[in-house]
Amino acid sequence: MADEKAPVEKVRPALFRAEGTAADPNHPALLGGRCAACGFVCFPMQTYGCEACGSTAMEPYAISGRGRLSAFARVHVHAGGGREAPFTVGSIALDDGGVVRALIDRGSEDALTHDAAMVAVLVRESRPGRGEHDLRFALASKEA
């Protein structure tokens, strides 16, 4: 169990940064990993070994916040605390590799379609102890 007085960074390691990548400098980057042996990209970064080839040569890798929406669902009743329903979650196949499941920005929810172009955006975090910003995905044409 995490020490209750530990800084947020230790309890909830950084999963994204506001600065983008060379491929997409205008949107936040996800902090993932890439296998030095085969190039497989994962998110979040992990050191257990590559899911594709089993190598333990995983390196930190900043993943572009661009991708395509492969699935989405509207949550009307949420059993967990800290997030008020309704909200939408989606699976985004990232252009750099890997798939993430993330919250969809409220301004994009009504226009979602399968295979829609998505981009990572930062929104103000309203939950205490979670940092200043949180990451969402929005339709590329409705960037926040």
Coordinates of C-alpha atoms in Angstrom, one line a residue:
M1 CA 0.0 0.0 0.0
A2 CA 1.3 3.5 -0.9
D3 CA 2.4 5.7 1.9
E4 CA -0.5 8.2 2.5
K5 CA 2.0 11.1 2.8
A6 CA 3.9 10.2 -0.4
P7 CA 4.0 12.9 -3.1
V8 CA 1.5 12.5 -5.9
E9 CA 4.3 11.6 -8.3
K10 CA 5.2 8.5 -6.3
V11 CA 1.6 7.3 -5.9
R12 CA 0.5 8.2 -9.4
P13 CA 3.5 8.4 -11.7
A14 CA 3.5 10.8 -14.6
L15 CA 1.5 9.3 -17.5
F16 CA 1.6 12.4 -19.8
R17 CA 3.4 15.7 -20.3
A18 CA 2.1 18.9 -21.7
E19 CA 4.9 19.2 -24.2
G20 CA 4.2 17.2 -27.3
T21 CA 6.5 15.1 -29.5
A22 CA 8.3 16.1 -32.7
A23 CA 5.5 14.4 -34.7
D24 CA 2.8 16.4 -32.9
P25 CA 4.2 19.3 -30.8
N26 CA 0.8 20.9 -30.3
H27 CA -0.7 18.1 -28.2
P28 CA 0.3 16.5 -25.0
A29 CA 2.6 13.4 -25.2
L30 CA 1.8 10.1 -23.4
L31 CA 4.7 8.7 -21.4
G32 CA 5.0 5.1 -22.5
G33 CA 7.7 2.7 -23.4
R34 CA 9.3 1.1 -26.4
C35 CA 11.0 -2.3 -26.7
A36 CA 14.7 -1.8 -27.8
A37 CA 14.6 -5.3 -29.4
C38 CA 11.5 -5.2 -31.6
G39 CA 10.1 -1.6 -31.4
F40 CA 6.8 -2.6 -29.7
V41 CA 5.2 0.5 -28.0
C42 CA 3.3 0.2 -24.7
F43 CA 1.4 2.5 -22.4
P44 CA 2.1 3.1 -19.6
M45 CA 5.8 2.4 -19.3
Q46 CA 6.5 -0.9 -17.7
T47 CA 9.6 -2.9 -17.0
Y48 CA 8.3 -6.4 -16.8
G49 CA 9.1 -7.2 -20.5
C50 CA 7.9 -6.6 -24.0
E51 CA 4.4 -8.0 -24.7
A52 CA 5.4 -8.8 -28.2
C53 CA 8.8 -10.5 -27.9
G54 CA 9.5 -10.9 -24.2
S55 CA 12.7 -8.8 -24.1
T56 CA 13.3 -6.8 -20.9
A57 CA 15.0 -4.0 -22.9
M58 CA 12.2 -1.5 -22.4
E59 CA 13.0 2.2 -22.8
P60 CA 11.0 5.3 -22.0
Y61 CA 9.2 6.7 -25.1
A62 CA 7.1 9.8 -25.6
I63 CA 4.0 8.7 -27.6
S64 CA 2.2 11.2 -29.9
G65 CA -1.3 12.0 -28.6
R66 CA -2.9 11.2 -32.0
G67 CA -4.9 8.2 -33.0
R68 CA -8.1 6.6 -34.1
L69 CA -11.2 5.8 -32.0
S70 CA -11.7 2.0 -32.1
A71 CA -14.5 1.8 -29.5
F72 CA -16.4 4.0 -27.1
A73 CA -19.1 3.6 -24.4
R74 CA -21.2 6.1 -22.4
V75 CA -21.1 5.4 -18.7
H76 CA -24.5 6.3 -17.0
V77 CA -23.9 4.8 -13.6
H78 CA -20.5 4.8 -12.1
A79 CA -19.8 2.8 -8.9
G80 CA -16.4 4.4 -8.2
G81 CA -16.0 7.6 -6.4
G82 CA -14.5 10.8 -7.7
R83 CA -16.1 11.0 -11.1
E84 CA -19.6 12.1 -11.8
A85 CA -21.6 10.1 -14.4
P86 CA -22.5 10.4 -17.2
F87 CA -19.1 10.3 -19.1
T88 CA -17.7 8.6 -22.1
V89 CA -14.6 6.3 -22.3
G90 CA -12.9 5.3 -25.5
S91 CA -10.2 3.0 -26.9
I92 CA -7.8 4.9 -29.1
A93 CA -5.4 3.2 -31.4
L94 CA -2.4 5.5 -31.2
D95 CA -0.5 6.5 -34.4
D96 CA 2.8 5.6 -32.7
G97 CA 1.5 2.2 -31.6
G98 CA -0.4 0.9 -28.7
V99 CA -4.0 1.3 -27.6
V100 CA -5.1 3.5 -24.7
R101 CA -8.5 3.6 -22.9
A102 CA -9.2 7.2 -21.9
L103 CA -11.9 9.6 -21.1
I104 CA -13.4 11.5 -24.0
D105 CA -13.6 15.3 -23.7
R106 CA -17.2 16.4 -23.1
G107 CA -17.2 18.7 -26.2
S108 CA -16.6 15.7 -28.5
E109 CA -19.0 13.1 -27.0
D110 CA -22.1 13.7 -29.2
A111 CA -20.2 13.5 -32.5
L112 CA -18.2 10.3 -32.0
T113 CA -17.9 7.7 -34.7
H114 CA -15.9 4.6 -35.2
D115 CA -12.4 5.3 -36.6
A116 CA -12.7 9.1 -35.9
A117 CA -9.4 11.0 -35.7
M118 CA -8.6 11.8 -32.0
V119 CA -6.0 14.0 -30.3
A120 CA -4.9 14.2 -26.6
V121 CA -5.9 17.4 -24.8
L122 CA -5.4 18.6 -21.3
V123 CA -8.3 19.7 -19.1
R124 CA -8.3 21.2 -15.6
E125 CA -8.4 18.6 -13.0
S126 CA -11.2 19.1 -10.4
R127 CA -10.4 16.2 -8.1
P128 CA -8.1 17.0 -5.2
G129 CA -4.7 15.5 -5.0
R130 CA -4.5 14.6 -8.7
G131 CA -2.4 17.4 -10.0
E132 CA -3.4 20.5 -12.0
H133 CA -4.4 18.8 -15.3
D134 CA -5.8 15.6 -16.6
L135 CA -5.6 14.0 -20.0
R136 CA -8.6 13.5 -22.3
F137 CA -9.0 12.7 -26.0
A138 CA -11.1 14.9 -28.3
L139 CA -12.1 14.7 -31.9
A140 CA -9.3 16.1 -34.0
S141 CA -11.7 18.7 -35.5
K142 CA -13.0 19.7 -32.0
E143 CA -9.7 20.3 -30.2
A144 CA -10.1 21.8 -26.8

